[in-house]
Short mmCIF file of C-alpha atoms and ligand atoms in Angstrom, two decimals:
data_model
loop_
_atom_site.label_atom_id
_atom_site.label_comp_id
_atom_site.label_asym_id
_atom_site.label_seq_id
_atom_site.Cartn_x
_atom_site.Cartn_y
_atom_site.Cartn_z
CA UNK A 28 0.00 0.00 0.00
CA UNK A 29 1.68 3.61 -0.80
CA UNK A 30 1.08 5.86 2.19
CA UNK A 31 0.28 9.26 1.55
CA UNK A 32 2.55 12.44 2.66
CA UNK A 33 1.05 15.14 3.97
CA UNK A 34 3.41 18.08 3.12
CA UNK A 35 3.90 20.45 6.00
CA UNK A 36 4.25 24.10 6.00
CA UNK A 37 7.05 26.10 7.35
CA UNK A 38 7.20 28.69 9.88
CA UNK A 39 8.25 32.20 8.90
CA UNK A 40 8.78 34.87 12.41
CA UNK A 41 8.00 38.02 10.70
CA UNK A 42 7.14 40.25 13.61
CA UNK A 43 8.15 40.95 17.26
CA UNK A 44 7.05 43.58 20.03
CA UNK A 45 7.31 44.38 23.40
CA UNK A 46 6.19 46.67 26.25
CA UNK A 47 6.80 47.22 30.01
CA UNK A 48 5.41 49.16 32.32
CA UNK A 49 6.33 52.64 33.32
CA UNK A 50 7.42 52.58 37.34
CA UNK A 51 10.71 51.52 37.54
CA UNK A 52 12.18 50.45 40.72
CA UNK A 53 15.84 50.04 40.82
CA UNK A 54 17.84 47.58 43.37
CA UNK A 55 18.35 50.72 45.29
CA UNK A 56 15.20 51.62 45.52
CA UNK A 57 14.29 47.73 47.04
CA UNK A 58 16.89 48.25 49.53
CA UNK A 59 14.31 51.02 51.35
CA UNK A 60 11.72 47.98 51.38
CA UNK A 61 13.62 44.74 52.37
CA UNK A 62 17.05 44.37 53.20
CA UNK A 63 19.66 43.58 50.50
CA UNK A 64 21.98 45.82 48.26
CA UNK A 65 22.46 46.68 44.75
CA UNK A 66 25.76 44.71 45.17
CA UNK A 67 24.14 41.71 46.35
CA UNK A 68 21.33 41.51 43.64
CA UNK A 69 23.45 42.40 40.80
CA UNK A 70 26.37 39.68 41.90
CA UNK A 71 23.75 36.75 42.29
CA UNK A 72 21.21 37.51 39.41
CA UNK A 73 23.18 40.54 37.01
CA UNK A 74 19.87 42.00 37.72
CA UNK A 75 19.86 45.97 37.93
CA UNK A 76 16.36 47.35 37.62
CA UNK A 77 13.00 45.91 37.02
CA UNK A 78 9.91 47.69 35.71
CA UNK A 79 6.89 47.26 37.76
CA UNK A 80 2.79 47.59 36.75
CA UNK A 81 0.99 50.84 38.42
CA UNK A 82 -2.46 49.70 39.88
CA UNK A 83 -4.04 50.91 36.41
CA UNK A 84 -1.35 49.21 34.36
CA UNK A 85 -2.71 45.44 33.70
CA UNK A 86 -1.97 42.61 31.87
CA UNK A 87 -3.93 42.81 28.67
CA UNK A 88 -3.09 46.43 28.06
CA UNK A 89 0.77 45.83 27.88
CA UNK A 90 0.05 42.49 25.91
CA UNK A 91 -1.86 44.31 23.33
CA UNK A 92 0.52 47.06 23.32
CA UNK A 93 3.53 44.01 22.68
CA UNK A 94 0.92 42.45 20.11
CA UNK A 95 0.22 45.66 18.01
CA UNK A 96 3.62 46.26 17.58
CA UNK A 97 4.51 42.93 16.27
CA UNK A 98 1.17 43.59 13.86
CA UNK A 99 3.08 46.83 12.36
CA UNK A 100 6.15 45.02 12.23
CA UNK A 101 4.94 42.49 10.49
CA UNK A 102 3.23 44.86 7.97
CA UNK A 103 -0.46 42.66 8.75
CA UNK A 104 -3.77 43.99 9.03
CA UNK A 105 -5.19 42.89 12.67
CA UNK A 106 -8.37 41.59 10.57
CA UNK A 107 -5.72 39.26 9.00
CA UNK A 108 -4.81 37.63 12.42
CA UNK A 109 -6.42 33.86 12.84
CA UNK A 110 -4.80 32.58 16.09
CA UNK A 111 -4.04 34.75 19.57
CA UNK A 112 -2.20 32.91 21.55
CA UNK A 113 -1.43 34.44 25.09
CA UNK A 114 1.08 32.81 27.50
CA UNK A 115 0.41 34.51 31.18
CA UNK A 116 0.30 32.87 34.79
CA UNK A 117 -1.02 36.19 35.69
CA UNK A 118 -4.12 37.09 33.42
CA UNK A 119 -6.45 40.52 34.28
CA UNK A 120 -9.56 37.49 34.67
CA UNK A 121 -9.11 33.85 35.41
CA UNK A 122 -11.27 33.27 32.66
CA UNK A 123 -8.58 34.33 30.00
CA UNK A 124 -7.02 37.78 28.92
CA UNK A 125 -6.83 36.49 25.57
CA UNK A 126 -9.97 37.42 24.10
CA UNK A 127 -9.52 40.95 25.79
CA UNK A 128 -6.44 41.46 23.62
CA UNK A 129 -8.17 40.39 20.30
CA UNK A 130 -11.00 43.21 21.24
CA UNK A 131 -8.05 46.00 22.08
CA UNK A 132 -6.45 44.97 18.96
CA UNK A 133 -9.22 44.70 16.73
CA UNK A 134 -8.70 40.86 15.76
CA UNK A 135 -12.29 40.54 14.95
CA UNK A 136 -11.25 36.98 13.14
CA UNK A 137 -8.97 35.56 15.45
CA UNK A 138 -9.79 32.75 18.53
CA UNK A 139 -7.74 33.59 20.78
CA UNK A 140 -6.67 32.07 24.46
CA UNK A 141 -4.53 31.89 26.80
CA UNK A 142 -1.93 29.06 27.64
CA UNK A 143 -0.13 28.89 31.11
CA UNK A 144 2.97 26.90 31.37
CA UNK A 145 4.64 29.85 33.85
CA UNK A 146 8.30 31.11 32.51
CA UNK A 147 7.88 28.35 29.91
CA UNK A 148 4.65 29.68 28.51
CA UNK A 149 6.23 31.60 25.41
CA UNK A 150 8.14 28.46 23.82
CA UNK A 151 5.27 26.27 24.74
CA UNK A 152 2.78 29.06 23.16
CA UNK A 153 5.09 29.44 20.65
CA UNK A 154 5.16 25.65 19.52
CA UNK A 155 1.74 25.26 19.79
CA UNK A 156 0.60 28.20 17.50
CA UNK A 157 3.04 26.61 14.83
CA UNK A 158 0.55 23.58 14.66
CA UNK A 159 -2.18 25.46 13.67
CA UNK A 160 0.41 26.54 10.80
CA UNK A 161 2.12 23.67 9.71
CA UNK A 162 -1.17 21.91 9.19
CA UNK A 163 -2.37 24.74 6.85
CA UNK A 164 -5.35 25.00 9.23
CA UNK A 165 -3.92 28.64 10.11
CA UNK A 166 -2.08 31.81 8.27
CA UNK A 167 -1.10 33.85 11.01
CA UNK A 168 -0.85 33.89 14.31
CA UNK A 169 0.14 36.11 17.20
CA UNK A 170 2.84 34.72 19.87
CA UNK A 171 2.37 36.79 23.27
CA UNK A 172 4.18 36.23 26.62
CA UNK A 173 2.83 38.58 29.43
CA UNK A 174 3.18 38.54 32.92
CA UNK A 175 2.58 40.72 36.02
CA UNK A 176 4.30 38.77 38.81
CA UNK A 177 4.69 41.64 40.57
CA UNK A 178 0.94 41.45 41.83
CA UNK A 179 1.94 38.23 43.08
CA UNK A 180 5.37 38.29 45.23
CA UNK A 181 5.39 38.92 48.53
CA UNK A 182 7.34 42.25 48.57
CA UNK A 183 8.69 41.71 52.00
CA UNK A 184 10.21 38.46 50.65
CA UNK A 185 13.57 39.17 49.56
CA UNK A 186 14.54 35.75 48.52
CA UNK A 187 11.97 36.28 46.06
CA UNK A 188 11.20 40.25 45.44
CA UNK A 189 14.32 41.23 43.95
CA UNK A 190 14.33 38.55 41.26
CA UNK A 191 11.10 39.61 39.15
CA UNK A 192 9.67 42.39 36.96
CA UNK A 193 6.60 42.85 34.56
CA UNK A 194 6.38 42.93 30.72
CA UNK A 195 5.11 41.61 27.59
CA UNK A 196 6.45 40.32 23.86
CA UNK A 197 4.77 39.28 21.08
CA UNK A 198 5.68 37.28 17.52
CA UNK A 199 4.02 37.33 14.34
CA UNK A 200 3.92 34.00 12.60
CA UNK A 201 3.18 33.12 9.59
CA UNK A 202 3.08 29.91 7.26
CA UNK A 203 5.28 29.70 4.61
CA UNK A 204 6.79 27.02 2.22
CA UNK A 205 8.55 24.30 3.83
CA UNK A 206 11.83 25.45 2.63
CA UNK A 207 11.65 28.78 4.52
CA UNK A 208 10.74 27.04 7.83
CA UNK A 209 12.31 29.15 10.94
CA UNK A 210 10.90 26.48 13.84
CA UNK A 211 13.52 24.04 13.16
CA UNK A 212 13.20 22.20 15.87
CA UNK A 213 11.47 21.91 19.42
CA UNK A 214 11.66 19.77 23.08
CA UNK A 215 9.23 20.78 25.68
CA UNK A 216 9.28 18.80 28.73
CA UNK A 217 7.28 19.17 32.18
CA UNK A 218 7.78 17.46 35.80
CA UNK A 219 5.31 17.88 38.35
CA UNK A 220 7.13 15.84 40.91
CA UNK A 221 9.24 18.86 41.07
CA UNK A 222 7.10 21.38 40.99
CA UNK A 223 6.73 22.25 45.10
CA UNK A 224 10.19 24.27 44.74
CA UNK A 225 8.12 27.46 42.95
CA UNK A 226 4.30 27.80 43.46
CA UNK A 227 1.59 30.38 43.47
CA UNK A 228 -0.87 28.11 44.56
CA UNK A 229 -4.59 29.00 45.71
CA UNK A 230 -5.09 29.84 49.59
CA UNK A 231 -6.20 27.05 51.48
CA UNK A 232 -9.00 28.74 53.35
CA UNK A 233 -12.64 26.38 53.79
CA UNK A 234 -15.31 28.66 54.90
CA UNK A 235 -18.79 26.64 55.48
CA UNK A 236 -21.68 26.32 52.72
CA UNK A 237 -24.87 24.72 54.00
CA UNK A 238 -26.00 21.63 56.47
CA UNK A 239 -22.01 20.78 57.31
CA UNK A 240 -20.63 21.23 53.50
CA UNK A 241 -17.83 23.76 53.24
CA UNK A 242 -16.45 25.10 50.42
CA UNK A 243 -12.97 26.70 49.67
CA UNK A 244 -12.44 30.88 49.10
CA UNK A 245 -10.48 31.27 45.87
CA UNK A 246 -7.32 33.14 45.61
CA UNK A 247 -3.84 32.83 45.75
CA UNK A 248 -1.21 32.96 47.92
CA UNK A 249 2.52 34.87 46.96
CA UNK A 250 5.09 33.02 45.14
CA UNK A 251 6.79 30.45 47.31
CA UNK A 252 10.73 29.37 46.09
CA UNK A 253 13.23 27.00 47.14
CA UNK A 254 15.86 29.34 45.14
CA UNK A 255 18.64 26.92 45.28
CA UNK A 256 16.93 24.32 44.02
CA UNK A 257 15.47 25.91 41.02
CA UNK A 258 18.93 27.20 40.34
CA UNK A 259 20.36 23.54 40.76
CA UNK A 260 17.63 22.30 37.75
CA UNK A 261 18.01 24.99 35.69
CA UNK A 262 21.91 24.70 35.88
CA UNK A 263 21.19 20.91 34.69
CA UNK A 264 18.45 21.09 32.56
CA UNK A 265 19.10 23.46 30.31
CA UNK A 266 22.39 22.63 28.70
CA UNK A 267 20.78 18.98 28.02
CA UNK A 268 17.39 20.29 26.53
CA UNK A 269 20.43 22.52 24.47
CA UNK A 270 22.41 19.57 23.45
CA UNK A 271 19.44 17.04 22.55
CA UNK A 272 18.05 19.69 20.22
CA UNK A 273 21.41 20.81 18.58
CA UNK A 274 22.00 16.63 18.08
CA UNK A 275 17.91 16.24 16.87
CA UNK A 276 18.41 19.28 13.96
CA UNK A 277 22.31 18.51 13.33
CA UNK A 278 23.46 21.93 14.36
CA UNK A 279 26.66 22.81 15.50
CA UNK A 280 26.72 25.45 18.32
CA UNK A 281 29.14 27.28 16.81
CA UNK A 282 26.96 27.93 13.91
CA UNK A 283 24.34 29.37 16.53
CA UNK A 284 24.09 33.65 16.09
CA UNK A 285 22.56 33.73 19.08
CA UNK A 286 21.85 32.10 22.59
CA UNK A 287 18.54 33.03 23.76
CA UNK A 288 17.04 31.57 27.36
CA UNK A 289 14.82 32.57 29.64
CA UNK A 290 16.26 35.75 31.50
CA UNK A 291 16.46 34.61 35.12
CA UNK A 292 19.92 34.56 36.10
CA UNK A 293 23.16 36.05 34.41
CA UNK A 294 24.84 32.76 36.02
CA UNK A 295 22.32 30.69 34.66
CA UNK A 296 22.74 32.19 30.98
CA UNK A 297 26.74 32.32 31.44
CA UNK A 298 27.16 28.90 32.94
CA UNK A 299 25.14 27.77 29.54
CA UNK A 300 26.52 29.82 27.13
CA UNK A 301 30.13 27.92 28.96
CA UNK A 302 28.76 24.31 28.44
CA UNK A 303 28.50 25.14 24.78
CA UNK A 304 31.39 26.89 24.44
CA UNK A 305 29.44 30.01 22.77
CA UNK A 306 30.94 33.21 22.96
CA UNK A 307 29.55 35.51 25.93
CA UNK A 308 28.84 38.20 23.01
CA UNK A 309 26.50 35.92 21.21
CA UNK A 310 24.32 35.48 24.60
CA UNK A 311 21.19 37.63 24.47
CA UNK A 312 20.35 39.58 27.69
CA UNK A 313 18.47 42.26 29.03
CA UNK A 314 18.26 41.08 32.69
CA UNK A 315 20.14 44.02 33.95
CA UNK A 316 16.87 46.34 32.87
CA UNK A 317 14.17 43.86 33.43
CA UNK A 318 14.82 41.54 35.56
CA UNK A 319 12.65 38.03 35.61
CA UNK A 320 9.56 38.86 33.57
CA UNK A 321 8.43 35.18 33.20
CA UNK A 322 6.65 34.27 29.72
CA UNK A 323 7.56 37.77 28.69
CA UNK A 324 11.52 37.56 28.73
CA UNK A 325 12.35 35.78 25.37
CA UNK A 326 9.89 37.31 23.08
CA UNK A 327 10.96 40.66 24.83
CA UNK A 328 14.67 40.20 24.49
CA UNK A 329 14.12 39.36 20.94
CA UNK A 330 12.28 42.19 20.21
CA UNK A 331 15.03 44.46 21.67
CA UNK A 332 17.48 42.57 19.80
CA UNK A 333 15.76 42.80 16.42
CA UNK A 334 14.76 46.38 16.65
CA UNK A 335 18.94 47.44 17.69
CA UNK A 336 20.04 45.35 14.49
CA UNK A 337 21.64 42.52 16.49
CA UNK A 338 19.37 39.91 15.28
CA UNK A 339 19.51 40.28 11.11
CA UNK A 340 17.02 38.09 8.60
CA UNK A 341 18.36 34.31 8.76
CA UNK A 342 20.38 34.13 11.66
CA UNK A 343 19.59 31.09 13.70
CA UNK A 344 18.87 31.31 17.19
CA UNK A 345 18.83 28.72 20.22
CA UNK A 346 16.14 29.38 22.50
CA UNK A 347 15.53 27.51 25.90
CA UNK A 348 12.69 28.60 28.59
CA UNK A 349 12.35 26.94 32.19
CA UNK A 350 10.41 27.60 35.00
CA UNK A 351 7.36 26.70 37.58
CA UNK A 352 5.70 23.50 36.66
CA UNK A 353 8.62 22.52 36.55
CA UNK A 354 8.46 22.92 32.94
CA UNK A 355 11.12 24.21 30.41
CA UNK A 356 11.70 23.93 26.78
CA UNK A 357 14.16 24.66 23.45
CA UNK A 358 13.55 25.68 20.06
CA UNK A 359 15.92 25.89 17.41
CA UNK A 360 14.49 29.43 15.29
CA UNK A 361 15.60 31.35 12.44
CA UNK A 362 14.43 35.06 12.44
CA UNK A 363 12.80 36.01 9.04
CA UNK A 364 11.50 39.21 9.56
CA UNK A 365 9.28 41.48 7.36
CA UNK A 366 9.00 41.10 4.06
C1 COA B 419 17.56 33.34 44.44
C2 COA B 419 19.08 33.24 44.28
C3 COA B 419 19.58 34.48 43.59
C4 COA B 419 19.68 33.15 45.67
O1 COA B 419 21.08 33.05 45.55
P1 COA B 419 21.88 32.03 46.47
O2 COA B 419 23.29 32.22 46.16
O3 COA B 419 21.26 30.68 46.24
O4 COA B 419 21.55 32.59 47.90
P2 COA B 419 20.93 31.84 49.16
O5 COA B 419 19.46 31.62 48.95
O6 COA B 419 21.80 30.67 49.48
O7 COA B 419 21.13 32.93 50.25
C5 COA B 419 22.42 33.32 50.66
C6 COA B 419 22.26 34.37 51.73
O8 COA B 419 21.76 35.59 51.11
C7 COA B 419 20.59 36.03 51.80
N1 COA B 419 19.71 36.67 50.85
C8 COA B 419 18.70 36.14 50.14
N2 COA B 419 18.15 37.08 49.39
C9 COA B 419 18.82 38.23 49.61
C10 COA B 419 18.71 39.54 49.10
N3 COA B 419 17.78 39.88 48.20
N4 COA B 419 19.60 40.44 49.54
C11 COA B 419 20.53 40.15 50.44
N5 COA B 419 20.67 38.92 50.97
C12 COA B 419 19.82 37.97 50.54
C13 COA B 419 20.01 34.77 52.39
O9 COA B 419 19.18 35.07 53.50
C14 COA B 419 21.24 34.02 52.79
O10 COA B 419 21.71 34.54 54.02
P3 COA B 419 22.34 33.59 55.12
O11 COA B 419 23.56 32.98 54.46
O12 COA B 419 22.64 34.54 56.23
O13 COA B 419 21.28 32.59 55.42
C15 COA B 419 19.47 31.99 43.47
O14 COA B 419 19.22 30.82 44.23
C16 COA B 419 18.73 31.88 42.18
O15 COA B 419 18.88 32.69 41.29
N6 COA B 419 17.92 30.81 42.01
C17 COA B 419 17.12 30.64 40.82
C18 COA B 419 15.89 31.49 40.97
C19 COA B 419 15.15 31.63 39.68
O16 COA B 419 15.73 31.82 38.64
N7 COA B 419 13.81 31.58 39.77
C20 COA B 419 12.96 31.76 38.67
C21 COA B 419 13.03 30.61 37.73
S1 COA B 419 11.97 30.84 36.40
#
């Protein structure tokens, strides 16, 4: 019997945005709400500032703002957007921010939802939305990681304050021929046995119902982290989510333009960048200005990178996310850009 092939589509990244909030709160300015130092912060994360969401600011208005830019970019009319995908652990409404963002941005044809998979959630988003595309099923599709962690640590926790900011990025995708594909690869992994060393779970708090049932109040309790050990997994990890992908797509890492992970820890991102032998020039990071902004840091950092010139058309970039779940990811990408 002759099977038949389905040919698959490729993958084209033809747009990118970003957008923070306006506060920003330097590691000086922490020091006058919990105590720790600017020397302290910046010699165990490279972290320098952070931005941090006003009251007002929230969570679909900086993804939209991220998402509308990577519209213009991508030269696309928001009618022509099918697929809004929005990775966030910390949406406006429990119900999704998604659709929210397809109203501010005028997507009257796009579904859009959101996916949470914490500081993973952009890769994960990411490879998801390129489903839709391969199959043919889908043109375009907006890439967004948002998140507002700040409304969530406890800011008298300094094991955990000084590590996270707020932001949004977004990615225009489109489908394109199979010879032009720029997702050339993908590993996504998640491991809940793990997953009590960072948590923002729900408050355990029964209040009674009727005739003896109780029922539980929702809402969530700060961001619990064993530091040390999330350091210790993303340490190990990483470099082996790195060097299964390089060995699944043949790639040499010295072929690699750029090194793009998660922004959590200059260490973290030097201690990688080591493993591989890549060049500390050829590792993206903007963790000095932003600090931690979970599902936001990659597609944010490539923004930045794409709109100084550092990331040209074609050049192939290694991407790796980790985080709460545990969960953490790599993609193998090449950046297309506008046609
Ligand atoms: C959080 C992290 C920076 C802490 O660094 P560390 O070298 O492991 O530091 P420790 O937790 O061992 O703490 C060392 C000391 O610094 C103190 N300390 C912790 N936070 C501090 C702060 N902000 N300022 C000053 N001192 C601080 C601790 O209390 C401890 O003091 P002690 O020795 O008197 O007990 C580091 O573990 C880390 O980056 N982990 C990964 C976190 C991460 O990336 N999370 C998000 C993943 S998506």
């Amino acid at each position: 019997m002759v099977g038949t092939s389905i040919k698959l589509n490729g993958i084209a990244l033809v747009g990118s945005g970003s957008a923070t909030p306006s506060q920003e709160i330097s590691n000086e300015h922490l020091g006058d709400r919990v105590e720790t130092s600017d020397e302290w912060i910046r010699t165990r994360t490279g972290i320098g500032t952070r931005r941090i969401s006003a009251p007002q600011e929230n969570l679909s208005n900086l993804a939209h703002r991220s998402a509308s830019e990577a519209i213009v970019m991508a030269g696309w009319d928001p009618a022509d957007v099918e697929l809004i995908l929005l990775a966030t652990s910390t949406p406006d409404d429990l119900f999704g921010s998604a659709p929210q963002v397809q109203a501010l941005l005028g997507a009257t044809n796009a579904v859009a939802f959101d996916l949470t998979a914490a500081c993973s959630g952009f890769l994960f988003a990411l490879v998801s939305a390129a489903q839709f595309l391969r199959t043919g099923s889908m043109k375009r599709a907006l890439v967004i990681g948002a998140d507002q962690l700040s409304r969530w640590v406890d800011w008298d926790d300094r094991g955990t304050c000084v590590l996270f900011g707020d932001g949004a990025g977004a990615v225009a995708l489109e489908s394109t021929a199979p010879d032009q594909d720029g997702l050339l690869g993908f590993k996504l992994k998640s491991d809940g046995r793990r997953g009590d060393s960072l948590t923002l779970r729900q408050i355990d708090e029964h209040l009674p119902l009727v005739d003896g049932s109780s029922h539980q109040r929702g809402g969530f309790s700060p961001i619990q982290m064993n530091g040390q050990e999330v350091f210790k997994f993303a340490a190990r990890e990483v470099p082996m989510i790195l060097q299964n992908l390089l060995s699944q797509t043949a790639t040499d890492a010295a072929s690699l333009d750029w090194l793009l992970l998660h922004q959590a820890n200059q260490r973290i991102l030097d201690a990688v960048a080591d493993r591989f032998a890549i060049p500390h020039e050829k590792v993206l990071s903007n963790l000095a200005n932003y600090g931690n902004t979970s599902a936001a840091t990659i597609p944010l950092m490539l923004d930045e990178a794409v709109r100084s010139g550092l990331v040209q058309p074609g050049h192939l970039i290694a991407s790796s996310g980790f985080g709460a779940g545990l969960s953490w990811g790599a993609a193998l990408l090449r950046w297309q850009g506008p046609s």
